[in-house]
Amino acid sequence: MSLRRLPTLTARIVALFSLTALMTFAGIGTYLYQSLDAQLKLRDDHELLGKVDQLRYLLSQTPSVEAIQKDPHRFYDATGKHEGLMVVLQSSGGLELMRSGLPRSASLPALSTIPADAEPSEEDLTSWKLDENASARVVAAWGKLQDQRSEVRIILARSNAELTTLLASYKKDVMFSMLAGIFFAVLLGYLVVRASLRPIRHIAAQARSISAQHLDKRLNASTAPGELQILVESFNAVLNRLQESFQRLSQFSADLAHDMRTPLNNLMVQTQVALSHPRSQEEYQALLGSNLEEYERLARMVESMLFLARADHAQIGLDWQKLDARNEMHRIAEYFEGVAEEKGVHCKVEAEEGVVVWADPVLFRRAVNNLMVNAIRYTPEGGTIHLRVTPGPDGQTISIINPGPGIDKAHLPRIFDRFYRVDRARTESASSTGLGLAIVHTIMKLHGGRAEVESEPNRFTSFMLIFPKQPDTIVVTGHMANNARDHAGVERNEAWQK
């Protein structure tokens, strides 16, 4: 099933930029159009009111109604120069004295008339529907003749035909300017986005050059813009972890091959020597016994690898229990008592009563047992191994302290790595798989704790298991956890049956 291809970042930004430009230009164009419409209407209204004052002045210079009828040219001259302006003068008795710009057949609307001594205002203007396509603003006012007794009714109207034509033309210009502005804004935005995203393409080109054979390469953060600095640094950090893991995996594979090659070579050489000529029954039995030791070593190595693999994939659940730390230390000391006596080593438990450790009992004992194996192996004859429990505010610390040659500081950071050997000549034996301390470290990670080591050459070595005070969650995964504990028990028992 093919995934739908998402738009590129350039396309998204340009689309958003286009939408922004469209909304901006549309808003500006609408504002300009509405503003011009309002200003032109206001101008026409003021001009219409000014014509009322002008006609009132002309009437004040006219002696009588008959003079208007005889010589209306002054009034035509005052109004005829303005397109769309309509004028009607009526006597106080309703007699029409003159009409300009308005057909005789057109009927006038019913209007309230402004008194002769009142100034007209915008509130006195009324909209008048001329026909389906045109309308006008109209006002009616009284004006006094020269004798100040007779009055003439003035009706003025201004058609919006000219205004409508002007606004239609302006609207076309605004639309054309808006479309042209959007086009150039989008084009400019595309060029700007392309230029702005050039560092990303440069970083992508650097990333494409990184492969399994060139994990030492890193992205150049100095060429990345400020917004991408965190991304570049995070990617370089991922590469650092990947390179470190890759190197450890390569070293692990080499160490695993080396450790498995030794027992396999022993098996092949011993078998070839035995088959070179007939042997006695006792010699064959000795050969089979020797081969069995190598098989057991390989089996322990495989079981340890399976345990570590399951732990890496979170397939091991813990059977959390409250363990009495002092009792557990005494049980472990008794378990190793026979082996310790054979080497002339003593075990001493230093723990207060009532100290509780939250842990899986089998995995807890396995971790401590692995540390005890190393402690007994490297403690000189007559030395004492201390099994110490130290309570703390955040948890309990189990310490295995033994005198002896110690560990050089250069080895301490990698002491818990798989197959890491401080002294290969001393650790290549049938009972050693090179995974004991790695298993201890993994067990502590499963418990949410940690394993630490302190050592001074030719003085002492102290391994510390720091267990949390109480687990945040308690999870049991059934047979997977049981299998892990069974494997732990098998390896521990086989290591000490010899």
CSV table of C-alpha atoms in Angstrom, one decimal:
chain,number,residue,atom,x,y,z
A,1,MET,CA,0.0,0.0,0.0
A,2,SER,CA,1.5,3.3,-1.1
A,3,LEU,CA,1.5,6.2,1.3
A,4,ARG,CA,-0.1,9.5,0.1
A,5,ARG,CA,2.7,11.9,-0.7
A,6,LEU,CA,2.4,15.0,1.4
A,7,PRO,CA,3.1,18.5,0.0
A,8,THR,CA,6.6,19.8,0.3
A,9,LEU,CA,7.5,22.4,2.9
A,10,THR,CA,8.0,24.9,0.0
A,11,ALA,CA,4.5,24.3,-1.3
A,12,ARG,CA,3.0,24.6,2.1
A,13,ILE,CA,4.7,27.9,2.9
A,14,VAL,CA,3.9,29.3,-0.6
A,15,ALA,CA,0.3,28.2,-0.2
A,16,LEU,CA,0.0,29.9,3.2
A,17,PHE,CA,1.8,33.0,1.8
A,18,SER,CA,-0.6,33.1,-1.1
A,19,LEU,CA,-3.6,32.8,1.2
A,20,THR,CA,-2.1,35.6,3.4
A,21,ALA,CA,-1.5,37.8,0.4
A,22,LEU,CA,-5.0,37.2,-0.9
A,23,MET,CA,-6.6,38.0,2.4
A,24,THR,CA,-4.4,41.1,2.8
A,25,PHE,CA,-5.0,42.5,-0.7
A,26,ALA,CA,-8.7,41.7,-0.5
A,27,GLY,CA,-9.0,43.4,2.8
A,28,ILE,CA,-7.1,46.5,1.6
A,29,GLY,CA,-9.1,46.6,-1.7
A,30,THR,CA,-12.4,46.3,0.1
A,31,TYR,CA,-11.4,49.0,2.6
A,32,LEU,CA,-10.3,51.4,-0.2
A,33,TYR,CA,-13.5,50.8,-2.2
A,34,GLN,CA,-15.8,51.3,0.8
A,35,SER,CA,-13.8,54.4,1.9
A,36,LEU,CA,-14.1,56.0,-1.6
A,37,ASP,CA,-17.8,55.2,-1.7
A,38,ALA,CA,-18.4,56.8,1.6
A,39,GLN,CA,-16.3,59.9,0.8
A,40,LEU,CA,-18.0,60.4,-2.6
A,41,LYS,CA,-21.5,60.1,-1.1
A,42,LEU,CA,-20.5,62.5,1.7
A,43,ARG,CA,-19.2,65.0,-0.9
A,44,ASP,CA,-22.4,64.8,-2.9
A,45,ASP,CA,-24.5,65.3,0.2
A,46,HIS,CA,-22.5,68.4,1.2
A,47,GLU,CA,-22.7,69.7,-2.3
A,48,LEU,CA,-26.5,69.2,-2.4
A,49,LEU,CA,-26.9,71.1,0.9
A,50,GLY,CA,-24.7,73.8,-0.5
A,51,LYS,CA,-27.0,74.2,-3.5
A,52,VAL,CA,-29.9,74.7,-1.1
A,53,ASP,CA,-28.1,77.7,0.4
A,54,GLN,CA,-27.2,79.0,-3.0
A,55,LEU,CA,-30.8,78.8,-4.3
A,56,ARG,CA,-32.0,80.5,-1.1
A,57,TYR,CA,-29.6,83.3,-1.8
A,58,LEU,CA,-30.9,83.7,-5.3
A,59,LEU,CA,-34.5,83.7,-4.1
A,60,SER,CA,-33.6,86.4,-1.6
A,61,GLN,CA,-32.6,88.5,-4.6
A,62,THR,CA,-35.8,87.8,-6.5
A,63,PRO,CA,-38.7,90.3,-6.0
A,64,SER,CA,-41.6,88.0,-6.7
A,65,VAL,CA,-42.8,84.7,-8.0
A,66,GLU,CA,-43.7,86.2,-11.3
A,67,ALA,CA,-40.0,87.2,-11.8
A,68,ILE,CA,-39.0,83.6,-11.4
A,69,GLN,CA,-41.5,82.6,-14.1
A,70,LYS,CA,-40.4,85.4,-16.4
A,71,ASP,CA,-36.6,84.9,-16.0
A,72,PRO,CA,-35.7,81.4,-14.7
A,73,HIS,CA,-32.2,81.5,-16.3
A,74,ARG,CA,-30.4,82.5,-13.2
A,75,PHE,CA,-31.6,79.3,-11.5
A,76,TYR,CA,-30.8,77.2,-14.5
A,77,ASP,CA,-27.3,78.6,-14.6
A,78,ALA,CA,-26.9,77.8,-10.9
A,79,THR,CA,-27.9,74.2,-11.3
A,80,GLY,CA,-27.5,73.2,-14.9
A,81,LYS,CA,-23.7,72.8,-14.9
A,82,HIS,CA,-23.9,69.8,-12.5
A,83,GLU,CA,-24.6,66.4,-14.0
A,84,GLY,CA,-27.3,64.5,-12.3
A,85,LEU,CA,-28.6,67.5,-10.3
A,86,MET,CA,-32.4,68.0,-10.4
A,87,VAL,CA,-34.2,71.2,-9.3
A,88,VAL,CA,-37.9,72.0,-8.8
A,89,LEU,CA,-39.2,75.4,-7.5
A,90,GLN,CA,-42.8,75.6,-6.3
A,91,SER,CA,-44.8,78.5,-4.9
A,92,SER,CA,-46.4,78.3,-1.5
A,93,GLY,CA,-49.6,77.4,-3.2
A,94,GLY,CA,-48.0,74.4,-5.0
A,95,LEU,CA,-47.6,76.1,-8.4
A,96,GLU,CA,-44.5,74.7,-10.2
A,97,LEU,CA,-42.3,77.7,-11.1
A,98,MET,CA,-39.4,75.8,-12.8
A,99,ARG,CA,-38.0,72.3,-13.3
A,100,SER,CA,-34.4,71.3,-14.3
A,101,GLY,CA,-32.9,67.9,-14.9
A,102,LEU,CA,-36.2,66.1,-14.1
A,103,PRO,CA,-38.8,65.0,-16.7
A,104,ARG,CA,-42.2,66.6,-16.4
A,105,SER,CA,-43.7,63.1,-16.2
A,106,ALA,CA,-41.7,62.2,-13.1
A,107,SER,CA,-43.6,62.4,-9.9
A,108,LEU,CA,-41.9,63.8,-6.8
A,109,PRO,CA,-41.8,61.8,-3.6
A,110,ALA,CA,-43.5,63.0,-0.4
A,111,LEU,CA,-41.0,65.1,1.5
A,112,SER,CA,-40.9,67.1,4.7
A,113,THR,CA,-39.8,70.6,4.0
A,114,ILE,CA,-37.1,72.4,6.0
A,115,PRO,CA,-38.3,75.8,7.4
A,116,ALA,CA,-36.9,78.9,5.7
A,117,ASP,CA,-35.1,80.0,8.8
A,118,ALA,CA,-33.5,76.5,9.5
A,119,GLU,CA,-30.2,75.3,8.2
A,120,PRO,CA,-30.3,72.0,6.3
A,121,SER,CA,-28.2,69.1,7.5
A,122,GLU,CA,-27.4,65.5,6.4
A,123,GLU,CA,-30.3,64.2,8.5
A,124,ASP,CA,-32.7,66.0,6.2
A,125,LEU,CA,-31.5,64.1,3.1
A,126,THR,CA,-33.7,61.3,1.9
A,127,SER,CA,-33.0,58.5,-0.6
A,128,TRP,CA,-35.3,58.4,-3.6
A,129,LYS,CA,-35.7,55.4,-5.9
A,130,LEU,CA,-35.7,56.8,-9.5
A,131,ASP,CA,-35.9,53.4,-11.3
A,132,GLU,CA,-34.5,49.8,-11.0
A,133,ASN,CA,-31.0,50.9,-11.8
A,134,ALA,CA,-30.7,54.4,-10.3
A,135,SER,CA,-31.5,56.3,-7.1
A,136,ALA,CA,-31.0,59.8,-5.8
A,137,ARG,CA,-30.6,61.8,-2.7
A,138,VAL,CA,-33.3,64.5,-2.3
A,139,VAL,CA,-34.0,67.4,0.1
A,140,ALA,CA,-36.8,70.0,0.3
A,141,ALA,CA,-36.5,73.4,1.9
A,142,TRP,CA,-38.4,76.7,2.0
A,143,GLY,CA,-36.7,79.9,0.7
A,144,LYS,CA,-37.9,83.5,1.2
A,145,LEU,CA,-38.2,86.1,-1.6
A,146,GLN,CA,-36.8,89.6,-1.5
A,147,ASP,CA,-39.9,90.9,0.4
A,148,GLN,CA,-39.2,88.4,3.2
A,149,ARG,CA,-42.9,87.5,3.2
A,150,SER,CA,-43.4,85.2,0.3
A,151,GLU,CA,-41.8,81.7,0.3
A,152,VAL,CA,-40.8,79.3,-2.5
A,153,ARG,CA,-40.3,75.6,-2.0
A,154,ILE,CA,-37.0,74.3,-3.2
A,155,ILE,CA,-36.7,70.6,-4.1
A,156,LEU,CA,-33.2,69.4,-4.9
A,157,ALA,CA,-32.1,65.9,-5.9
A,158,ARG,CA,-28.7,64.3,-6.9
A,159,SER,CA,-28.7,61.1,-9.0
A,160,ASN,CA,-26.0,58.5,-8.1
A,161,ALA,CA,-25.6,57.4,-11.7
A,162,GLU,CA,-22.2,59.2,-12.0
A,163,LEU,CA,-21.1,57.8,-8.7
A,164,THR,CA,-22.1,54.3,-9.6
A,165,THR,CA,-20.1,54.5,-12.9
A,166,LEU,CA,-17.1,55.9,-11.1
A,167,LEU,CA,-17.2,53.2,-8.4
A,168,ALA,CA,-17.6,50.5,-11.0
A,169,SER,CA,-14.5,51.7,-12.8
A,170,TYR,CA,-12.6,52.0,-9.6
A,171,LYS,CA,-13.6,48.5,-8.6
A,172,LYS,CA,-12.2,47.1,-11.8
A,173,ASP,CA,-8.9,48.9,-11.1
A,174,VAL,CA,-8.8,47.6,-7.6
A,175,MET,CA,-9.5,44.0,-8.7
A,176,PHE,CA,-6.7,44.2,-11.3
A,177,SER,CA,-4.3,45.7,-8.9
A,178,MET,CA,-5.2,43.0,-6.3
A,179,LEU,CA,-4.7,40.1,-8.7
A,180,ALA,CA,-1.4,41.6,-9.9
A,181,GLY,CA,-0.2,42.2,-6.4
A,182,ILE,CA,-1.1,38.6,-5.4
A,183,PHE,CA,0.7,37.2,-8.4
A,184,PHE,CA,3.9,39.1,-7.7
A,185,ALA,CA,3.6,38.4,-3.9
A,186,VAL,CA,3.3,34.7,-4.6
A,187,LEU,CA,6.2,34.8,-7.0
A,188,LEU,CA,8.4,36.8,-4.6
A,189,GLY,CA,7.3,34.5,-1.7
A,190,TYR,CA,8.3,31.4,-3.7
A,191,LEU,CA,11.8,32.8,-4.5
A,192,VAL,CA,12.2,33.9,-0.8
A,193,VAL,CA,11.2,30.5,0.5
A,194,ARG,CA,13.5,28.7,-1.9
A,195,ALA,CA,16.4,30.8,-0.8
A,196,SER,CA,15.4,30.4,2.9
A,197,LEU,CA,15.2,26.6,2.6
A,198,ARG,CA,18.6,26.3,0.9
A,199,PRO,CA,20.3,25.5,4.2
A,200,ILE,CA,17.9,22.7,4.7
A,201,ARG,CA,18.8,21.2,1.3
A,202,HIS,CA,22.4,21.6,2.2
A,203,ILE,CA,21.9,19.8,5.5
A,204,ALA,CA,20.0,17.0,3.7
A,205,ALA,CA,22.9,16.6,1.3
A,206,GLN,CA,25.2,16.2,4.2
A,207,ALA,CA,22.9,13.7,5.8
A,208,ARG,CA,22.7,11.6,2.6
A,209,SER,CA,26.5,11.3,2.6
A,210,ILE,CA,26.4,9.5,6.0
A,211,SER,CA,26.5,5.7,5.8
A,212,ALA,CA,27.5,2.7,7.9
A,213,GLN,CA,31.0,3.2,6.6
A,214,HIS,CA,31.1,6.9,7.4
A,215,LEU,CA,29.4,7.1,10.8
A,216,ASP,CA,32.2,9.6,11.9
A,217,LYS,CA,30.7,12.3,9.7
A,218,ARG,CA,28.6,15.0,11.4
A,219,LEU,CA,26.3,17.8,10.1
A,220,ASN,CA,27.9,21.2,10.1
A,221,ALA,CA,25.9,23.2,12.6
A,222,SER,CA,27.7,26.5,11.7
A,223,THR,CA,25.9,26.6,8.3
A,224,ALA,CA,22.5,26.0,9.7
A,225,PRO,CA,20.2,28.9,10.7
A,226,GLY,CA,19.3,29.5,14.3
A,227,GLU,CA,16.0,27.7,14.1
A,228,LEU,CA,17.7,24.5,12.8
A,229,GLN,CA,20.6,24.5,15.3
A,230,ILE,CA,18.7,22.3,17.8
A,231,LEU,CA,17.7,19.9,15.0
A,232,VAL,CA,21.2,19.6,13.7
A,233,GLU,CA,22.7,19.2,17.2
A,234,SER,CA,20.0,16.5,18.1
A,235,PHE,CA,20.8,14.7,14.8
A,236,ASN,CA,24.5,14.8,15.6
A,237,ALA,CA,23.8,13.4,19.1
A,238,VAL,CA,21.8,10.6,17.5
A,239,LEU,CA,24.8,9.9,15.2
A,240,ASN,CA,27.1,9.9,18.2
A,241,ARG,CA,24.9,7.3,20.0
A,242,LEU,CA,24.6,5.3,16.8
A,243,GLN,CA,28.3,5.3,16.2
A,244,GLU,CA,29.0,4.2,19.7
A,245,SER,CA,26.4,1.5,19.5
A,246,PHE,CA,27.7,0.3,16.2
A,247,GLN,CA,31.2,0.2,17.5
A,248,ARG,CA,30.1,-1.7,20.6
A,249,LEU,CA,28.1,-4.1,18.4
A,250,SER,CA,31.2,-4.7,16.2
A,251,GLN,CA,33.3,-5.2,19.3
A,252,PHE,CA,30.7,-7.5,20.8
A,253,SER,CA,30.5,-9.6,17.7
A,254,ALA,CA,34.3,-9.9,17.6
A,255,ASP,CA,34.4,-10.8,21.4
A,256,LEU,CA,31.6,-13.3,21.0
A,257,ALA,CA,33.3,-15.0,18.1
A,258,HIS,CA,36.6,-15.1,20.0
A,259,ASP,CA,35.0,-16.5,23.2
A,260,MET,CA,33.1,-19.2,21.2
A,261,ARG,CA,36.1,-20.1,19.1
A,262,THR,CA,38.2,-21.1,22.1
A,263,PRO,CA,35.9,-23.9,23.4
A,264,LEU,CA,35.1,-25.0,19.8
A,265,ASN,CA,38.8,-25.2,19.0
A,266,ASN,CA,39.4,-27.2,22.2
A,267,LEU,CA,36.7,-29.6,21.2
A,268,MET,CA,38.0,-30.1,17.7
A,269,VAL,CA,41.6,-30.5,18.7
A,270,GLN,CA,40.9,-32.9,21.5
A,271,THR,CA,38.6,-35.0,19.2
A,272,GLN,CA,41.2,-35.0,16.4
A,273,VAL,CA,43.9,-36.1,18.8
A,274,ALA,CA,41.6,-38.9,20.2
A,275,LEU,CA,40.8,-40.1,16.7
A,276,SER,CA,44.4,-40.1,15.5
A,277,HIS,CA,44.8,-43.6,16.9
A,278,PRO,CA,42.9,-46.0,19.1
A,279,ARG,CA,42.5,-45.1,22.8
A,280,SER,CA,41.7,-46.9,25.9
A,281,GLN,CA,38.3,-46.7,27.6
A,282,GLU,CA,39.7,-44.5,30.3
A,283,GLU,CA,41.2,-42.1,27.8
A,284,TYR,CA,37.8,-41.8,26.0
A,285,GLN,CA,36.0,-41.1,29.3
A,286,ALA,CA,38.5,-38.4,30.1
A,287,LEU,CA,38.0,-36.9,26.7
A,288,LEU,CA,34.2,-36.9,27.1
A,289,GLY,CA,34.6,-35.3,30.5
A,290,SER,CA,36.8,-32.5,29.1
A,291,ASN,CA,34.4,-32.0,26.2
A,292,LEU,CA,31.5,-31.8,28.6
A,293,GLU,CA,33.1,-28.9,30.4
A,294,GLU,CA,33.4,-27.0,27.1
A,295,TYR,CA,29.8,-27.8,26.2
A,296,GLU,CA,28.7,-26.5,29.6
A,297,ARG,CA,30.7,-23.3,29.0
A,298,LEU,CA,29.0,-22.8,25.7
A,299,ALA,CA,25.6,-23.5,27.2
A,300,ARG,CA,26.2,-20.9,29.9
A,301,MET,CA,27.3,-18.4,27.3
A,302,VAL,CA,24.1,-19.0,25.2
A,303,GLU,CA,21.8,-18.8,28.3
A,304,SER,CA,23.5,-15.5,29.3
A,305,MET,CA,23.1,-14.1,25.8
A,306,LEU,CA,19.4,-15.1,25.8
A,307,PHE,CA,18.9,-13.4,29.1
A,308,LEU,CA,20.5,-10.2,28.0
A,309,ALA,CA,18.6,-10.2,24.7
A,310,ARG,CA,15.3,-10.6,26.5
A,311,ALA,CA,16.2,-7.8,28.9
A,312,ASP,CA,17.1,-5.5,26.0
A,313,HIS,CA,13.7,-6.1,24.5
A,314,ALA,CA,11.8,-5.6,27.8
A,315,GLN,CA,10.6,-9.2,27.8
A,316,ILE,CA,11.5,-9.9,31.4
A,317,GLY,CA,8.9,-9.2,34.1
A,318,LEU,CA,9.9,-8.9,37.7
A,319,ASP,CA,8.4,-10.7,40.7
A,320,TRP,CA,8.6,-7.8,43.1
A,321,GLN,CA,9.0,-8.9,46.7
A,322,LYS,CA,10.1,-7.4,50.0
A,323,LEU,CA,13.4,-9.0,50.8
A,324,ASP,CA,15.1,-9.0,54.2
A,325,ALA,CA,18.5,-7.7,53.1
A,326,ARG,CA,20.4,-9.2,56.1
A,327,ASN,CA,18.9,-12.7,55.7
A,328,GLU,CA,19.6,-12.6,52.0
A,329,MET,CA,23.3,-11.7,52.6
A,330,HIS,CA,23.6,-14.5,55.1
A,331,ARG,CA,22.1,-17.0,52.7
A,332,ILE,CA,24.5,-16.0,50.0
A,333,ALA,CA,27.5,-16.1,52.3
A,334,GLU,CA,26.5,-19.6,53.4
A,335,TYR,CA,26.0,-20.6,49.7
A,336,PHE,CA,29.6,-19.6,48.9
A,337,GLU,CA,31.1,-20.9,52.2
A,338,GLY,CA,32.5,-24.1,50.8
A,339,VAL,CA,34.2,-22.4,47.8
A,340,ALA,CA,35.5,-19.6,49.9
A,341,GLU,CA,37.1,-22.1,52.4
A,342,GLU,CA,38.8,-23.9,49.6
A,343,LYS,CA,40.6,-20.7,48.6
A,344,GLY,CA,41.2,-19.7,52.2
A,345,VAL,CA,38.9,-16.7,52.0
A,346,HIS,CA,36.4,-15.5,54.6
A,347,CYS,CA,33.0,-13.9,54.2
A,348,LYS,CA,31.6,-11.3,56.6
A,349,VAL,CA,28.1,-9.9,56.5
A,350,GLU,CA,27.6,-6.3,57.7
A,351,ALA,CA,23.9,-5.5,57.8
A,352,GLU,CA,21.3,-4.1,60.3
A,353,GLU,CA,18.2,-6.0,61.0
A,354,GLY,CA,14.9,-4.9,59.4
A,355,VAL,CA,16.5,-3.4,56.2
A,356,VAL,CA,14.1,-4.2,53.3
A,357,VAL,CA,15.0,-4.4,49.6
A,358,TRP,CA,12.3,-4.4,46.9
A,359,ALA,CA,13.5,-6.8,44.2
A,360,ASP,CA,12.9,-10.0,42.3
A,361,PRO,CA,14.5,-12.6,44.7
A,362,VAL,CA,16.0,-14.8,41.9
A,363,LEU,CA,17.5,-11.9,39.9
A,364,PHE,CA,18.6,-10.2,43.2
A,365,ARG,CA,20.5,-13.4,44.2
A,366,ARG,CA,21.9,-13.8,40.7
A,367,ALA,CA,23.4,-10.3,40.7
A,368,VAL,CA,25.0,-10.7,44.1
A,369,ASN,CA,26.2,-14.2,43.2
A,370,ASN,CA,28.0,-12.9,40.1
A,371,LEU,CA,29.8,-10.3,42.2
A,372,MET,CA,30.7,-12.9,44.8
A,373,VAL,CA,32.2,-15.2,42.1
A,374,ASN,CA,34.5,-12.3,41.0
A,375,ALA,CA,35.3,-11.4,44.6
A,376,ILE,CA,36.3,-15.0,45.5
A,377,ARG,CA,38.3,-15.3,42.3
A,378,TYR,CA,40.5,-12.3,42.9
A,379,THR,CA,40.7,-12.2,46.8
A,380,PRO,CA,44.1,-13.5,48.0
A,381,GLU,CA,44.3,-16.3,50.5
A,382,GLY,CA,43.5,-15.1,54.0
A,383,GLY,CA,41.5,-12.1,52.8
A,384,THR,CA,37.9,-11.2,53.9
A,385,ILE,CA,35.0,-10.4,51.6
A,386,HIS,CA,32.5,-7.9,53.1
A,387,LEU,CA,28.8,-8.2,52.2
A,388,ARG,CA,27.5,-4.8,53.3
A,389,VAL,CA,24.0,-3.4,53.3
A,390,THR,CA,23.7,0.4,53.6
A,391,PRO,CA,20.2,2.0,53.9
A,392,GLY,CA,19.7,5.4,52.4
A,393,PRO,CA,16.8,7.9,51.9
A,394,ASP,CA,16.3,6.9,48.2
A,395,GLY,CA,17.0,3.2,48.5
A,396,GLN,CA,19.3,0.5,49.7
A,397,THR,CA,22.9,-0.2,48.7
A,398,ILE,CA,24.3,-3.7,48.6
A,399,SER,CA,28.1,-3.6,48.5
A,400,ILE,CA,30.5,-6.5,47.8
A,401,ILE,CA,34.0,-5.4,49.0
A,402,ASN,CA,37.1,-7.6,48.6
A,403,PRO,CA,40.9,-7.0,48.9
A,404,GLY,CA,43.1,-7.9,46.0
A,405,PRO,CA,44.8,-6.5,43.0
A,406,GLY,CA,42.0,-4.1,42.2
A,407,ILE,CA,41.1,-2.6,38.9
A,408,ASP,CA,42.9,0.2,37.1
A,409,LYS,CA,40.9,3.4,36.7
A,410,ALA,CA,41.1,3.2,32.9
A,411,HIS,CA,39.0,0.0,32.9
A,412,LEU,CA,36.3,1.2,35.3
A,413,PRO,CA,34.1,3.0,32.7
A,414,ARG,CA,33.8,-0.2,30.6
A,415,ILE,CA,33.8,-2.8,33.4
A,416,PHE,CA,30.1,-3.6,32.9
A,417,ASP,CA,30.4,-3.9,29.1
A,418,ARG,CA,29.7,-7.4,27.6
A,419,PHE,CA,32.8,-9.5,27.0
A,420,TYR,CA,35.0,-6.7,28.3
A,421,ARG,CA,38.1,-8.2,29.9
A,422,VAL,CA,40.4,-6.4,32.3
A,423,ASP,CA,43.0,-9.2,32.2
A,424,ARG,CA,42.1,-11.7,29.4
A,425,ALA,CA,44.7,-14.2,30.6
A,426,ARG,CA,43.1,-14.5,34.0
A,427,THR,CA,39.5,-14.6,32.8
A,428,GLU,CA,39.7,-17.2,30.0
A,429,SER,CA,38.7,-20.2,32.0
A,430,ALA,CA,36.0,-22.8,31.7
A,431,SER,CA,33.9,-21.1,34.3
A,432,SER,CA,34.0,-17.6,32.8
A,433,THR,CA,31.9,-16.3,29.9
A,434,GLY,CA,32.8,-12.6,30.2
A,435,LEU,CA,29.1,-11.7,30.7
A,436,GLY,CA,28.8,-11.8,34.5
A,437,LEU,CA,29.1,-8.1,35.2
A,438,ALA,CA,27.0,-7.2,32.1
A,439,ILE,CA,24.2,-9.4,33.5
A,440,VAL,CA,24.6,-7.6,36.9
A,441,HIS,CA,24.3,-4.2,35.1
A,442,THR,CA,21.2,-5.4,33.2
A,443,ILE,CA,19.5,-6.7,36.3
A,444,MET,CA,19.9,-3.4,38.0
A,445,LYS,CA,18.4,-1.6,35.0
A,446,LEU,CA,15.4,-3.9,35.2
A,447,HIS,CA,15.0,-2.9,38.8
A,448,GLY,CA,15.3,0.8,38.1
A,449,GLY,CA,18.5,1.0,40.0
A,450,ARG,CA,22.2,1.1,39.0
A,451,ALA,CA,25.5,-0.8,39.5
A,452,GLU,CA,28.7,1.1,40.4
A,453,VAL,CA,32.3,0.2,41.1
A,454,GLU,CA,35.1,1.7,43.1
A,455,SER,CA,38.6,0.3,43.2
A,456,GLU,CA,42.2,1.1,44.2
A,457,PRO,CA,44.9,-1.1,42.7
A,458,ASN,CA,46.5,-3.5,45.1
A,459,ARG,CA,44.1,-2.5,47.9
A,460,PHE,CA,40.4,-3.2,47.3
A,461,THR,CA,37.5,-3.4,44.9
A,462,SER,CA,33.9,-2.5,45.8
A,463,PHE,CA,30.9,-3.3,43.7
A,464,MET,CA,27.7,-1.5,44.7
A,465,LEU,CA,24.1,-2.4,43.8
A,466,ILE,CA,21.8,0.5,44.5
A,467,PHE,CA,18.1,-0.6,44.6
A,468,PRO,CA,15.3,2.0,44.6
A,469,LYS,CA,13.4,2.4,47.8
A,470,GLN,CA,10.1,1.2,46.2
A,471,PRO,CA,9.3,0.4,42.6
A,472,ASP,CA,7.1,2.8,40.7
A,473,THR,CA,5.2,-0.1,38.9
A,474,ILE,CA,5.0,-3.8,39.6
A,475,VAL,CA,4.7,-5.9,36.4
A,476,VAL,CA,4.8,-9.7,36.1
A,477,THR,CA,4.9,-11.2,32.6
A,478,GLY,CA,4.2,-14.8,33.5
A,479,HIS,CA,6.2,-17.5,31.7
A,480,MET,CA,8.8,-15.1,30.3
A,481,ALA,CA,9.8,-14.0,33.8
A,482,ASN,CA,9.9,-17.6,35.0
A,483,ASN,CA,12.0,-18.6,32.0
A,484,ALA,CA,14.5,-15.8,32.8
A,485,ARG,CA,14.7,-16.9,36.4
A,486,ASP,CA,15.1,-20.6,35.4
A,487,HIS,CA,18.0,-19.6,33.1
A,488,ALA,CA,19.6,-17.6,35.9
A,489,GLY,CA,19.3,-20.6,38.3
A,490,VAL,CA,20.8,-23.0,35.7
A,491,GLU,CA,23.8,-20.8,35.1
A,492,ARG,CA,24.4,-20.2,38.8
A,493,ASN,CA,24.2,-23.9,39.7
A,494,GLU,CA,26.4,-25.0,36.8
A,495,ALA,CA,29.1,-22.5,37.7
A,496,TRP,CA,29.5,-24.0,41.1
A,497,GLN,CA,29.0,-27.7,40.6
A,498,LYS,CA,32.6,-28.2,39.5
